[in-house]
Amino acid sequence: MKRFEPIIIAFLCNWCSYEGADSAGRARKDILHNVKPIRVMCTGRTDPQFVLEAFRNRADGILILGCHPGSCHYKDGNIQTLKRYILLQKLLPQLGIRKDRLVLDWVSSGESEKFAAIIREMVETIRELGPLPG
Ligand code: FES
């Protein structure tokens, strides 16, 4: 039987997490197998509609990774994202989507190990949940 390979959309901040992904990818290419990265200039640019649209288009899980609090290049874009994330976590179950299919975390450009760990954990979680029910 073929193993379920989840599709995970990752919104990555250009200034930190995208770099972290880049270096993690260079070190161990296999971790990015399930991830479709979308580079954004700041996590604050990740409109909640993007998240809902990604789920509508069959993403099994969504990651939003940005600069650590206090390090956002646009002052507080990541804090705005945190507020939206909290709202999305309340909304998703109303749409029949488990909230653990959406993860927000902070990854700097030097944290390729952390990036890899988040990806592995997300892939494992989504494998256990199975495909997004449609
Ligand atoms: Fe990275 Fe805002 S610039 S989260």
JSON list of C-alpha atoms and ligand atoms in Angstrom, two decimals:
[
{"chain": "A", "resi": 1, "resn": "MET", "atom": "CA", "xyz": [0.00, 0.00, 0.00]},
{"chain": "A", "resi": 2, "resn": "LYS", "atom": "CA", "xyz": [1.31, 3.44, -0.93]},
{"chain": "A", "resi": 3, "resn": "ARG", "atom": "CA", "xyz": [2.11, 5.78, 1.96]},
{"chain": "A", "resi": 4, "resn": "PHE", "atom": "CA", "xyz": [0.08, 9.00, 2.16]},
{"chain": "A", "resi": 5, "resn": "GLU", "atom": "CA", "xyz": [2.27, 11.94, 1.13]},
{"chain": "A", "resi": 6, "resn": "PRO", "atom": "CA", "xyz": [0.69, 15.15, 2.44]},
{"chain": "A", "resi": 7, "resn": "ILE", "atom": "CA", "xyz": [0.82, 18.40, 0.55]},
{"chain": "A", "resi": 8, "resn": "ILE", "atom": "CA", "xyz": [1.95, 21.16, 2.87]},
{"chain": "A", "resi": 9, "resn": "ILE", "atom": "CA", "xyz": [1.91, 24.78, 1.79]},
{"chain": "A", "resi": 10, "resn": "ALA", "atom": "CA", "xyz": [4.53, 26.84, 3.64]},
{"chain": "A", "resi": 11, "resn": "PHE", "atom": "CA", "xyz": [4.32, 30.62, 3.68]},
{"chain": "A", "resi": 12, "resn": "LEU", "atom": "CA", "xyz": [7.91, 31.65, 4.42]},
{"chain": "A", "resi": 13, "resn": "CYS", "atom": "CA", "xyz": [9.13, 35.12, 5.32]},
{"chain": "A", "resi": 14, "resn": "ASN", "atom": "CA", "xyz": [11.77, 36.28, 2.85]},
{"chain": "A", "resi": 15, "resn": "TRP", "atom": "CA", "xyz": [14.10, 37.63, 5.54]},
{"chain": "A", "resi": 16, "resn": "CYS", "atom": "CA", "xyz": [14.34, 34.69, 7.92]},
{"chain": "A", "resi": 17, "resn": "SER", "atom": "CA", "xyz": [12.43, 31.46, 7.37]},
{"chain": "A", "resi": 18, "resn": "TYR", "atom": "CA", "xyz": [13.03, 31.32, 3.63]},
{"chain": "A", "resi": 19, "resn": "GLU", "atom": "CA", "xyz": [16.76, 31.44, 4.32]},
{"chain": "A", "resi": 20, "resn": "GLY", "atom": "CA", "xyz": [16.32, 28.78, 7.00]},
{"chain": "A", "resi": 21, "resn": "ALA", "atom": "CA", "xyz": [14.48, 26.63, 4.47]},
{"chain": "A", "resi": 22, "resn": "ASP", "atom": "CA", "xyz": [17.16, 27.23, 1.89]},
{"chain": "A", "resi": 23, "resn": "SER", "atom": "CA", "xyz": [19.98, 26.09, 4.13]},
{"chain": "A", "resi": 24, "resn": "ALA", "atom": "CA", "xyz": [17.93, 23.14, 5.46]},
{"chain": "A", "resi": 25, "resn": "GLY", "atom": "CA", "xyz": [17.16, 22.14, 1.89]},
{"chain": "A", "resi": 26, "resn": "ARG", "atom": "CA", "xyz": [20.84, 22.26, 0.94]},
{"chain": "A", "resi": 27, "resn": "ALA", "atom": "CA", "xyz": [21.71, 20.07, 3.92]},
{"chain": "A", "resi": 28, "resn": "ARG", "atom": "CA", "xyz": [18.92, 17.48, 3.56]},
{"chain": "A", "resi": 29, "resn": "LYS", "atom": "CA", "xyz": [16.85, 17.81, 0.46]},
{"chain": "A", "resi": 30, "resn": "ASP", "atom": "CA", "xyz": [14.45, 15.04, 1.48]},
{"chain": "A", "resi": 31, "resn": "ILE", "atom": "CA", "xyz": [12.66, 17.12, 4.15]},
{"chain": "A", "resi": 32, "resn": "LEU", "atom": "CA", "xyz": [11.20, 19.44, 1.54]},
{"chain": "A", "resi": 33, "resn": "HIS", "atom": "CA", "xyz": [9.59, 16.63, -0.41]},
{"chain": "A", "resi": 34, "resn": "ASN", "atom": "CA", "xyz": [6.10, 17.38, 0.95]},
{"chain": "A", "resi": 35, "resn": "VAL", "atom": "CA", "xyz": [6.46, 21.15, 1.14]},
{"chain": "A", "resi": 36, "resn": "LYS", "atom": "CA", "xyz": [5.39, 23.71, -1.42]},
{"chain": "A", "resi": 37, "resn": "PRO", "atom": "CA", "xyz": [7.10, 26.93, -0.31]},
{"chain": "A", "resi": 38, "resn": "ILE", "atom": "CA", "xyz": [5.60, 30.34, -0.99]},
{"chain": "A", "resi": 39, "resn": "ARG", "atom": "CA", "xyz": [7.96, 33.23, -0.28]},
{"chain": "A", "resi": 40, "resn": "VAL", "atom": "CA", "xyz": [6.32, 36.31, 1.24]},
{"chain": "A", "resi": 41, "resn": "MET", "atom": "CA", "xyz": [8.11, 39.52, 2.19]},
{"chain": "A", "resi": 42, "resn": "CYS", "atom": "CA", "xyz": [6.72, 39.23, 5.74]},
{"chain": "A", "resi": 43, "resn": "THR", "atom": "CA", "xyz": [4.32, 36.81, 7.42]},
{"chain": "A", "resi": 44, "resn": "GLY", "atom": "CA", "xyz": [2.12, 39.88, 7.82]},
{"chain": "A", "resi": 45, "resn": "ARG", "atom": "CA", "xyz": [1.54, 39.60, 4.07]},
{"chain": "A", "resi": 46, "resn": "THR", "atom": "CA", "xyz": [-0.11, 36.19, 4.58]},
{"chain": "A", "resi": 47, "resn": "ASP", "atom": "CA", "xyz": [-3.74, 37.18, 4.31]},
{"chain": "A", "resi": 48, "resn": "PRO", "atom": "CA", "xyz": [-6.09, 34.72, 6.08]},
{"chain": "A", "resi": 49, "resn": "GLN", "atom": "CA", "xyz": [-7.79, 34.36, 2.68]},
{"chain": "A", "resi": 50, "resn": "PHE", "atom": "CA", "xyz": [-4.56, 32.79, 1.37]},
{"chain": "A", "resi": 51, "resn": "VAL", "atom": "CA", "xyz": [-4.80, 30.14, 4.07]},
{"chain": "A", "resi": 52, "resn": "LEU", "atom": "CA", "xyz": [-8.46, 29.40, 3.36]},
{"chain": "A", "resi": 53, "resn": "GLU", "atom": "CA", "xyz": [-7.79, 29.33, -0.38]},
{"chain": "A", "resi": 54, "resn": "ALA", "atom": "CA", "xyz": [-4.91, 26.88, 0.09]},
{"chain": "A", "resi": 55, "resn": "PHE", "atom": "CA", "xyz": [-7.17, 24.52, 2.08]},
{"chain": "A", "resi": 56, "resn": "ARG", "atom": "CA", "xyz": [-9.86, 24.94, -0.58]},
{"chain": "A", "resi": 57, "resn": "ASN", "atom": "CA", "xyz": [-7.26, 23.88, -3.17]},
{"chain": "A", "resi": 58, "resn": "ARG", "atom": "CA", "xyz": [-6.48, 20.64, -1.33]},
{"chain": "A", "resi": 59, "resn": "ALA", "atom": "CA", "xyz": [-3.55, 21.55, 0.92]},
{"chain": "A", "resi": 60, "resn": "ASP", "atom": "CA", "xyz": [-3.43, 18.95, 3.71]},
{"chain": "A", "resi": 61, "resn": "GLY", "atom": "CA", "xyz": [-1.56, 21.30, 6.02]},
{"chain": "A", "resi": 62, "resn": "ILE", "atom": "CA", "xyz": [-0.30, 24.87, 6.11]},
{"chain": "A", "resi": 63, "resn": "LEU", "atom": "CA", "xyz": [2.77, 26.34, 7.76]},
{"chain": "A", "resi": 64, "resn": "ILE", "atom": "CA", "xyz": [3.42, 30.02, 8.34]},
{"chain": "A", "resi": 65, "resn": "LEU", "atom": "CA", "xyz": [7.02, 30.64, 9.38]},
{"chain": "A", "resi": 66, "resn": "GLY", "atom": "CA", "xyz": [8.40, 34.07, 10.13]},
{"chain": "A", "resi": 67, "resn": "CYS", "atom": "CA", "xyz": [10.88, 36.15, 12.03]},
{"chain": "A", "resi": 68, "resn": "HIS", "atom": "CA", "xyz": [11.00, 35.86, 15.80]},
{"chain": "A", "resi": 69, "resn": "PRO", "atom": "CA", "xyz": [8.99, 38.47, 17.74]},
{"chain": "A", "resi": 70, "resn": "GLY", "atom": "CA", "xyz": [11.04, 41.67, 17.87]},
{"chain": "A", "resi": 71, "resn": "SER", "atom": "CA", "xyz": [12.90, 40.78, 14.64]},
{"chain": "A", "resi": 72, "resn": "CYS", "atom": "CA", "xyz": [10.24, 41.49, 11.99]},
{"chain": "A", "resi": 73, "resn": "HIS", "atom": "CA", "xyz": [11.68, 43.74, 9.28]},
{"chain": "A", "resi": 74, "resn": "TYR", "atom": "CA", "xyz": [8.34, 45.53, 9.08]},
{"chain": "A", "resi": 75, "resn": "LYS", "atom": "CA", "xyz": [8.12, 46.17, 12.84]},
{"chain": "A", "resi": 76, "resn": "ASP", "atom": "CA", "xyz": [5.12, 44.09, 13.86]},
{"chain": "A", "resi": 77, "resn": "GLY", "atom": "CA", "xyz": [3.99, 42.09, 10.82]},
{"chain": "A", "resi": 78, "resn": "ASN", "atom": "CA", "xyz": [4.61, 38.83, 12.66]},
{"chain": "A", "resi": 79, "resn": "ILE", "atom": "CA", "xyz": [2.56, 39.99, 15.65]},
{"chain": "A", "resi": 80, "resn": "GLN", "atom": "CA", "xyz": [-0.32, 40.87, 13.30]},
{"chain": "A", "resi": 81, "resn": "THR", "atom": "CA", "xyz": [0.07, 37.37, 11.87]},
{"chain": "A", "resi": 82, "resn": "LEU", "atom": "CA", "xyz": [-0.09, 35.87, 15.36]},
{"chain": "A", "resi": 83, "resn": "LYS", "atom": "CA", "xyz": [-3.41, 37.67, 15.96]},
{"chain": "A", "resi": 84, "resn": "ARG", "atom": "CA", "xyz": [-4.81, 36.39, 12.65]},
{"chain": "A", "resi": 85, "resn": "TYR", "atom": "CA", "xyz": [-3.51, 32.90, 13.42]},
{"chain": "A", "resi": 86, "resn": "ILE", "atom": "CA", "xyz": [-5.43, 32.88, 16.71]},
{"chain": "A", "resi": 87, "resn": "LEU", "atom": "CA", "xyz": [-8.60, 33.87, 14.82]},
{"chain": "A", "resi": 88, "resn": "LEU", "atom": "CA", "xyz": [-7.99, 31.20, 12.16]},
{"chain": "A", "resi": 89, "resn": "GLN", "atom": "CA", "xyz": [-7.50, 28.58, 14.89]},
{"chain": "A", "resi": 90, "resn": "LYS", "atom": "CA", "xyz": [-11.03, 29.43, 16.08]},
{"chain": "A", "resi": 91, "resn": "LEU", "atom": "CA", "xyz": [-12.50, 29.52, 12.57]},
{"chain": "A", "resi": 92, "resn": "LEU", "atom": "CA", "xyz": [-11.03, 26.34, 11.07]},
{"chain": "A", "resi": 93, "resn": "PRO", "atom": "CA", "xyz": [-13.01, 23.84, 13.20]},
{"chain": "A", "resi": 94, "resn": "GLN", "atom": "CA", "xyz": [-16.20, 25.66, 12.11]},
{"chain": "A", "resi": 95, "resn": "LEU", "atom": "CA", "xyz": [-15.20, 24.77, 8.54]},
{"chain": "A", "resi": 96, "resn": "GLY", "atom": "CA", "xyz": [-14.53, 21.13, 9.41]},
{"chain": "A", "resi": 97, "resn": "ILE", "atom": "CA", "xyz": [-10.74, 21.58, 9.41]},
{"chain": "A", "resi": 98, "resn": "ARG", "atom": "CA", "xyz": [-8.75, 20.48, 12.45]},
{"chain": "A", "resi": 99, "resn": "LYS", "atom": "CA", "xyz": [-6.75, 23.39, 13.80]},
{"chain": "A", "resi": 100, "resn": "ASP", "atom": "CA", "xyz": [-3.53, 21.35, 13.95]},
{"chain": "A", "resi": 101, "resn": "ARG", "atom": "CA", "xyz": [-3.48, 21.45, 10.15]},
{"chain": "A", "resi": 102, "resn": "LEU", "atom": "CA", "xyz": [-2.32, 25.08, 10.49]},
{"chain": "A", "resi": 103, "resn": "VAL", "atom": "CA", "xyz": [0.95, 25.88, 12.29]},
{"chain": "A", "resi": 104, "resn": "LEU", "atom": "CA", "xyz": [2.62, 29.23, 12.96]},
{"chain": "A", "resi": 105, "resn": "ASP", "atom": "CA", "xyz": [6.20, 29.36, 14.21]},
{"chain": "A", "resi": 106, "resn": "TRP", "atom": "CA", "xyz": [9.31, 31.54, 14.18]},
{"chain": "A", "resi": 107, "resn": "VAL", "atom": "CA", "xyz": [12.45, 30.47, 12.33]},
{"chain": "A", "resi": 108, "resn": "SER", "atom": "CA", "xyz": [15.45, 32.72, 11.76]},
{"chain": "A", "resi": 109, "resn": "SER", "atom": "CA", "xyz": [17.84, 32.35, 8.84]},
{"chain": "A", "resi": 110, "resn": "GLY", "atom": "CA", "xyz": [20.35, 30.51, 11.03]},
{"chain": "A", "resi": 111, "resn": "GLU", "atom": "CA", "xyz": [17.86, 27.97, 12.37]},
{"chain": "A", "resi": 112, "resn": "SER", "atom": "CA", "xyz": [17.91, 25.33, 9.66]},
{"chain": "A", "resi": 113, "resn": "GLU", "atom": "CA", "xyz": [17.74, 22.58, 12.30]},
{"chain": "A", "resi": 114, "resn": "LYS", "atom": "CA", "xyz": [14.60, 24.09, 13.77]},
{"chain": "A", "resi": 115, "resn": "PHE", "atom": "CA", "xyz": [13.12, 24.46, 10.29]},
{"chain": "A", "resi": 116, "resn": "ALA", "atom": "CA", "xyz": [13.80, 20.80, 9.57]},
{"chain": "A", "resi": 117, "resn": "ALA", "atom": "CA", "xyz": [12.27, 19.73, 12.90]},
{"chain": "A", "resi": 118, "resn": "ILE", "atom": "CA", "xyz": [9.09, 21.74, 12.25]},
{"chain": "A", "resi": 119, "resn": "ILE", "atom": "CA", "xyz": [8.73, 20.20, 8.79]},
{"chain": "A", "resi": 120, "resn": "ARG", "atom": "CA", "xyz": [9.25, 16.65, 10.08]},
{"chain": "A", "resi": 121, "resn": "GLU", "atom": "CA", "xyz": [6.73, 17.15, 12.89]},
{"chain": "A", "resi": 122, "resn": "MET", "atom": "CA", "xyz": [4.17, 18.71, 10.55]},
{"chain": "A", "resi": 123, "resn": "VAL", "atom": "CA", "xyz": [4.49, 15.91, 8.00]},
{"chain": "A", "resi": 124, "resn": "GLU", "atom": "CA", "xyz": [4.11, 13.33, 10.77]},
{"chain": "A", "resi": 125, "resn": "THR", "atom": "CA", "xyz": [1.05, 15.08, 12.23]},
{"chain": "A", "resi": 126, "resn": "ILE", "atom": "CA", "xyz": [-0.65, 15.37, 8.84]},
{"chain": "A", "resi": 127, "resn": "ARG", "atom": "CA", "xyz": [0.17, 11.76, 7.96]},
{"chain": "A", "resi": 128, "resn": "GLU", "atom": "CA", "xyz": [-1.62, 10.70, 11.16]},
{"chain": "A", "resi": 129, "resn": "LEU", "atom": "CA", "xyz": [-4.62, 12.93, 10.36]},
{"chain": "A", "resi": 130, "resn": "GLY", "atom": "CA", "xyz": [-4.77, 11.74, 6.75]},
{"chain": "A", "resi": 131, "resn": "PRO", "atom": "CA", "xyz": [-5.80, 13.78, 3.72]},
{"chain": "A", "resi": 132, "resn": "LEU", "atom": "CA", "xyz": [-7.99, 16.83, 4.22]},
{"chain": "A", "resi": 133, "resn": "PRO", "atom": "CA", "xyz": [-11.55, 15.53, 4.08]},
{"chain": "A", "resi": 134, "resn": "GLY", "atom": "CA", "xyz": [-13.32, 16.89, 1.04]},
{"chain": "B", "resi": 1, "resn": "FES", "atom": "FE1", "xyz": [9.82, 38.30, 8.73]},
{"chain": "B", "resi": 1, "resn": "FES", "atom": "FE2", "xyz": [7.95, 40.19, 9.20]},
{"chain": "B", "resi": 1, "resn": "FES", "atom": "S1", "xyz": [9.78, 40.40, 8.07]},
{"chain": "B", "resi": 1, "resn": "FES", "atom": "S2", "xyz": [7.91, 38.09, 9.75]}
]
